[in-house]
XYZ file of C-alpha atoms in Angstrom:
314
model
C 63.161 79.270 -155.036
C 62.882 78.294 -158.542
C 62.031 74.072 -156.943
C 59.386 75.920 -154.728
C 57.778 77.599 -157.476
C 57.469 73.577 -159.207
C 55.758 72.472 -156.008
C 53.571 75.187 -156.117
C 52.294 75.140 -159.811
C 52.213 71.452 -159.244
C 49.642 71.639 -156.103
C 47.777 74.136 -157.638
C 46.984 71.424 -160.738
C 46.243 68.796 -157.749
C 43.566 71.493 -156.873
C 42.595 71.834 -159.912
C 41.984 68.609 -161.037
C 40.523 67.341 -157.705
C 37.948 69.750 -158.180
C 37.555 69.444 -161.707
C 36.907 65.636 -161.222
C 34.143 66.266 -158.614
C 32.293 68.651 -160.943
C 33.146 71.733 -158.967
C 33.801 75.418 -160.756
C 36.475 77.463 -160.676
C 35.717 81.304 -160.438
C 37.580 84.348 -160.590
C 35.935 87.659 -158.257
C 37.158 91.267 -157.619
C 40.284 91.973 -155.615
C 38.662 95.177 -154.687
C 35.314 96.175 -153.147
C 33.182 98.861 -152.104
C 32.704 96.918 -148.741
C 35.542 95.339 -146.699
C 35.699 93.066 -143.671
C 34.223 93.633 -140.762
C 36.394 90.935 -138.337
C 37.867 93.391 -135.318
C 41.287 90.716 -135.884
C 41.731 91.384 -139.759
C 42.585 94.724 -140.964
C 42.312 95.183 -144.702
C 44.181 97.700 -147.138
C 42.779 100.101 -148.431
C 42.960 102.180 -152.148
C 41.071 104.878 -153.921
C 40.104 104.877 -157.401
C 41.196 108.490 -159.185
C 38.447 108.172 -162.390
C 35.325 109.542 -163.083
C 32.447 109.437 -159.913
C 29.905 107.624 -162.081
C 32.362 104.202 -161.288
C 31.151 103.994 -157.703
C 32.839 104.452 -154.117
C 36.648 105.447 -154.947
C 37.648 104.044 -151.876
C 37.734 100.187 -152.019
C 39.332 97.657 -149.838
C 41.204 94.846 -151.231
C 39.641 91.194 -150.469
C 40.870 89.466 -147.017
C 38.846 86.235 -148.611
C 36.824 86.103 -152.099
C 33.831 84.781 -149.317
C 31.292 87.344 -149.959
C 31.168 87.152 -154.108
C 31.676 83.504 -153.764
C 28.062 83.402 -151.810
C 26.388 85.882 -154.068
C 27.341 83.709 -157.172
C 25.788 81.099 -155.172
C 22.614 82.792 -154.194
C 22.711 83.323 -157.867
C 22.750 79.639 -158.551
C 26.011 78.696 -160.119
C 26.142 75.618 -157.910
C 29.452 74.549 -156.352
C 32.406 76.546 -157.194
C 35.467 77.409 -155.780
C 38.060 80.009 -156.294
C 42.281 79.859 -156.334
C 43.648 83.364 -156.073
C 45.753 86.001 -153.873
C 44.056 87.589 -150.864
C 45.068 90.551 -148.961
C 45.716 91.557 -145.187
C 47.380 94.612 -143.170
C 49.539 94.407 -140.688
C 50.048 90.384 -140.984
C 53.936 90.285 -141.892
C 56.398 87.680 -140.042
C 57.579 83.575 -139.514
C 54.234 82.656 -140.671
C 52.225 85.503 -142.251
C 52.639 87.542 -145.483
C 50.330 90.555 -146.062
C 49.579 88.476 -149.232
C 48.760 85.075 -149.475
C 47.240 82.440 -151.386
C 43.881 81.169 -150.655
C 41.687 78.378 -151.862
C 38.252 78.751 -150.766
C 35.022 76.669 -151.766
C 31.243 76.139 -151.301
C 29.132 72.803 -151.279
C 25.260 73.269 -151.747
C 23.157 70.917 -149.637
C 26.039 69.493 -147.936
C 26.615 70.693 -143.474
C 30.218 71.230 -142.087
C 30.394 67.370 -141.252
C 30.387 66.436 -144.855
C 32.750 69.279 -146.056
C 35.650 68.099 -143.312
C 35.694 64.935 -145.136
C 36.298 66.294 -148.635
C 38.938 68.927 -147.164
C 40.910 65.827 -145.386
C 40.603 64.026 -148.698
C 42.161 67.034 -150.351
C 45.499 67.559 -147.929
C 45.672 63.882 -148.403
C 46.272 64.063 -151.621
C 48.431 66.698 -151.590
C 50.614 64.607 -149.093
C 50.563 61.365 -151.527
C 51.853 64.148 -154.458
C 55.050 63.966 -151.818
C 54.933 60.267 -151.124
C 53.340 61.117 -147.593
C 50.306 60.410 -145.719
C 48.877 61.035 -142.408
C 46.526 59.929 -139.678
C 43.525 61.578 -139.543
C 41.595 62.854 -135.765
C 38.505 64.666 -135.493
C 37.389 65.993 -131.993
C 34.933 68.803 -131.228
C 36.230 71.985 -129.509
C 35.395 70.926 -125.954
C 36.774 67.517 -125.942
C 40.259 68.789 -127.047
C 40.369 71.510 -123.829
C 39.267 68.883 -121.648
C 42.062 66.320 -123.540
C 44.829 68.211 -123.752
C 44.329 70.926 -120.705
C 41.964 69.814 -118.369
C 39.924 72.691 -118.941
C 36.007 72.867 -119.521
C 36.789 76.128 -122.743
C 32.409 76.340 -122.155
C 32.340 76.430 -118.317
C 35.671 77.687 -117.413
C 36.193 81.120 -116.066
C 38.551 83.999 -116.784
C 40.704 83.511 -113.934
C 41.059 79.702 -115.062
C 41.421 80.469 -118.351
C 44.655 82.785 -117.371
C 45.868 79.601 -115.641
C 46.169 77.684 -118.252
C 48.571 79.478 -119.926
C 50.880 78.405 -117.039
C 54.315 80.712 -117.053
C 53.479 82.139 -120.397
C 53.478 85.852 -119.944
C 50.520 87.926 -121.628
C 49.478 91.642 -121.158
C 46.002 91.293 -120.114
C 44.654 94.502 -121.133
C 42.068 94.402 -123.423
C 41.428 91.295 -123.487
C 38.243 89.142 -123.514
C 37.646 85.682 -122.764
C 37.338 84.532 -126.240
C 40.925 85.869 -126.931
C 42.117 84.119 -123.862
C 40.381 80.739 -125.564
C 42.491 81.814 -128.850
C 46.046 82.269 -126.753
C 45.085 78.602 -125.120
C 45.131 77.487 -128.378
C 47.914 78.937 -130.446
C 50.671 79.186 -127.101
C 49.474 75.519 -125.824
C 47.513 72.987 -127.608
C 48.543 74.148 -131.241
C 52.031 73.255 -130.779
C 50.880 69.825 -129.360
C 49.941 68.344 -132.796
C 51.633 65.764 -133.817
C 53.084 66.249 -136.841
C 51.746 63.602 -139.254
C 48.291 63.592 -138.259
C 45.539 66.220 -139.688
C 43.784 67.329 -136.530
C 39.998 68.732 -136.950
C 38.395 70.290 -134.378
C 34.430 71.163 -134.834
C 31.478 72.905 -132.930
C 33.509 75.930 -131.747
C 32.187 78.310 -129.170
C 28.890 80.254 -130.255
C 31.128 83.399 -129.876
C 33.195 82.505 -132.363
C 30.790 81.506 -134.914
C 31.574 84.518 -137.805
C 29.746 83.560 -140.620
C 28.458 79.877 -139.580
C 24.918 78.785 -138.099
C 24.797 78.318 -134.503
C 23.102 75.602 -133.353
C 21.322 75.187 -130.313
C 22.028 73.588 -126.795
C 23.569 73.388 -123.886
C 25.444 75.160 -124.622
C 25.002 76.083 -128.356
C 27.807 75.989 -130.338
C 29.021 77.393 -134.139
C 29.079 74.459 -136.593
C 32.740 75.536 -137.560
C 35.244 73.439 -138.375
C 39.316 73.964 -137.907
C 41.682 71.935 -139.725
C 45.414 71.144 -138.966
C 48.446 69.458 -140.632
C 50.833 68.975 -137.587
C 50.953 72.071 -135.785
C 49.942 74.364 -139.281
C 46.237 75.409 -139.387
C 45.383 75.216 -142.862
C 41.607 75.918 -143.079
C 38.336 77.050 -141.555
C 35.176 76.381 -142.403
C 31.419 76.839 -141.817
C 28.168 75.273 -142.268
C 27.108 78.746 -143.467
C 24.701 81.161 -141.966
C 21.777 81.668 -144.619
C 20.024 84.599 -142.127
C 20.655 88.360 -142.998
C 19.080 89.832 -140.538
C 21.410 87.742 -137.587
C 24.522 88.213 -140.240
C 24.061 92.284 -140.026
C 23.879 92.260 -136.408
C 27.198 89.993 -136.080
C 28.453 92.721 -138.234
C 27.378 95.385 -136.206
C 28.881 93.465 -133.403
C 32.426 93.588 -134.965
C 31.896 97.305 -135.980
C 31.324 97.676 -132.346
C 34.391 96.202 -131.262
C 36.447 97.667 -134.082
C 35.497 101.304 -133.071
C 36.100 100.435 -129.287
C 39.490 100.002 -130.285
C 40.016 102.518 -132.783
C 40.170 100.328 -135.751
C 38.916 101.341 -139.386
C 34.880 100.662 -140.044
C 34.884 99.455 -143.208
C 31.500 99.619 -144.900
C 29.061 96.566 -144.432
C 29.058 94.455 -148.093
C 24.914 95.101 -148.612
C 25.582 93.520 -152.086
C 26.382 90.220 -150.040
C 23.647 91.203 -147.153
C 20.886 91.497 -150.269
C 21.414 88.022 -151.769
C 22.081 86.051 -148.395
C 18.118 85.305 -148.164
C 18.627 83.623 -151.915
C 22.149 81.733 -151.013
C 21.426 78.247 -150.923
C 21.525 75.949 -147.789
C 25.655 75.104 -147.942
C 28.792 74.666 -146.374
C 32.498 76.625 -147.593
C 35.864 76.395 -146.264
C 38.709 78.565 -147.042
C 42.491 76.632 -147.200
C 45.588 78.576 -146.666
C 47.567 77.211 -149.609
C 51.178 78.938 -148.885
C 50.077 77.065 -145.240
C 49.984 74.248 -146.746
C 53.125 74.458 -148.724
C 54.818 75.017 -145.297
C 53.064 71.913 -143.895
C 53.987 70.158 -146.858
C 57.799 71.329 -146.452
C 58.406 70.659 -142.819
C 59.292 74.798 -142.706
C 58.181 77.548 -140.185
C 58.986 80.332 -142.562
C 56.178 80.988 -145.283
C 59.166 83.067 -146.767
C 60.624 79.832 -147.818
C 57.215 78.833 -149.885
C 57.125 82.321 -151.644
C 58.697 83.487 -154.643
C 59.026 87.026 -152.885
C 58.090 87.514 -149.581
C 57.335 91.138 -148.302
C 60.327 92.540 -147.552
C 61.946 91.382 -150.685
C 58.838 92.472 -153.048
């Protein structure tokens, strides 16, 4: 534990310096919020704050990513910035999940997606060389890796095809949509296909799956989202970032939709982040799993073995 704890504090400096040297800022934001997020897949936790009413909303959600302040600062016009700190998430506990985590997450102005996947390979690179490693680097969009690795169209492909592809793997169906079928495609059989030493990016991900990036138009349109991998490990996701509030609240609304469908928790829509989005600079953000990358980094499945304390033992 103790050696872990060395080759954490140790990558954390990388980040910090590789950042410091590119003129970026480091930031701190709240833990907790008035709002929380909206994703039907991530379910936050929740507190309430026992002082005096004059503070605000007692209830408040801890942070699942620092992504909303992180845009207001920018709408405010601190420029690139990034932030190192612990994010929170219900109901993610196992191999590879801990209901807390450490996340790295910054923001670019002026630069697209395109750009920004070159500075995140640059930075698990040198992570890697900080262990006397390196990898090979591939970058393919969304549909060419289907077609590559199952033969399936993910944009033209039906349900029933979809299924298919999952071969003998069992899944309970109910519930279900095709966009989660497109997500067990990728975890159950093309995730596990990644070669180890290679960092894998896969770009312009189905408009469905857009969240917070821009779509962009065509046949058919697609989210300028980007997924990176080390091996098998996803380690980040990022966006060229959607600047509209008016489409933003209606994605929202979207996932309240869902959420309520399936008697989730609404959490309350972050209007603080919804007021300055028309202000937010043209820019592109990522968010990097850092105890992810540990694991990547350490050849181990278990993010227990990257952690000082995992859950159980906290």
């Amino acid at each position: 534990m103790i050696t872990m704890l060395r080759k954490r504090a140790a990558l954390n400096a990388l980040v910090r310096d590789f950042f410091t040297r590119r003129d970026v800022l480091e930031v701190e934001t709240p833990i907790m919020s008035a709002a929380g997020n909206t994703e039907p897949n991530i379910d936050g936790f929740q507190t309430r704050f026992s002082g005096h009413v004059d503070a605000g909303s007692p209830l408040r959600w801890l942070r699942t990513s620092p992504e909303y302040p992180l845009k207001r600062l920018l709408a405010a016009g601190i420029g690139d910035c990034y932030e190192l700190g612990r994010v929170f998430r219900n109901g993610e506990a196992g191999g590879r999940h801990n209901p807390e985590f450490t996340m790295l997450e910054w923001y670019r102005v002026g630069w697209n997606h395109h750009r920004l996947i070159d500075e995140t390979i640059e930075l698990v690179q040198a992570a890697l060389a900080q262990r006397g490693r390196q990898a090979t680097v591939r970058i393919l969009t969304y549909r060419e890796l289907f077609l590559q690795t199952l033969g399936l169209d993910p944009f033209l492909a039906d349900e029933t095809q979809l299924r298919a592809g999952l071969g003998e793997i069992a899944i309970d169906p109910a519930g279900l949509n095709r966009d989660d079928w497109l997500d067990l495609l990728m975890s159950h059989r093309i995730q596990p296909l990644f070669p180890v030493d290679c960092i894998t990016v896969i770009h312009d991900w189905p408009a469905t799956q857009a969240a917070l990036a821009i779509i962009r138009p065509g046949e058919p349109p697609v989210a300028e989202r980007y997924e990176l991998y080390l091996g098998p490990v996803e380690l980040a996701n990022g966006y060229h970032e959607l600047g509209d509030a008016i489409e933003q609240r209606q994605r929202f609304e979207r996932d309240l939709a869902v959420r309520l469908a399936r008697g989730a928790a609404l959490p309350p829509l972050d209007e603080h982040f919804l007021a300055a989005l028309p202000t937010m600079p043209a820019c592109a953000g990522v968010a990097v799993g850092v105890d992810r990358l540990l694991m990547a980094l350490e050849g181990t499945a278990r993010i227990a073995d990257v952690l000082a304390f995992d859950f159980a033992h906290a």
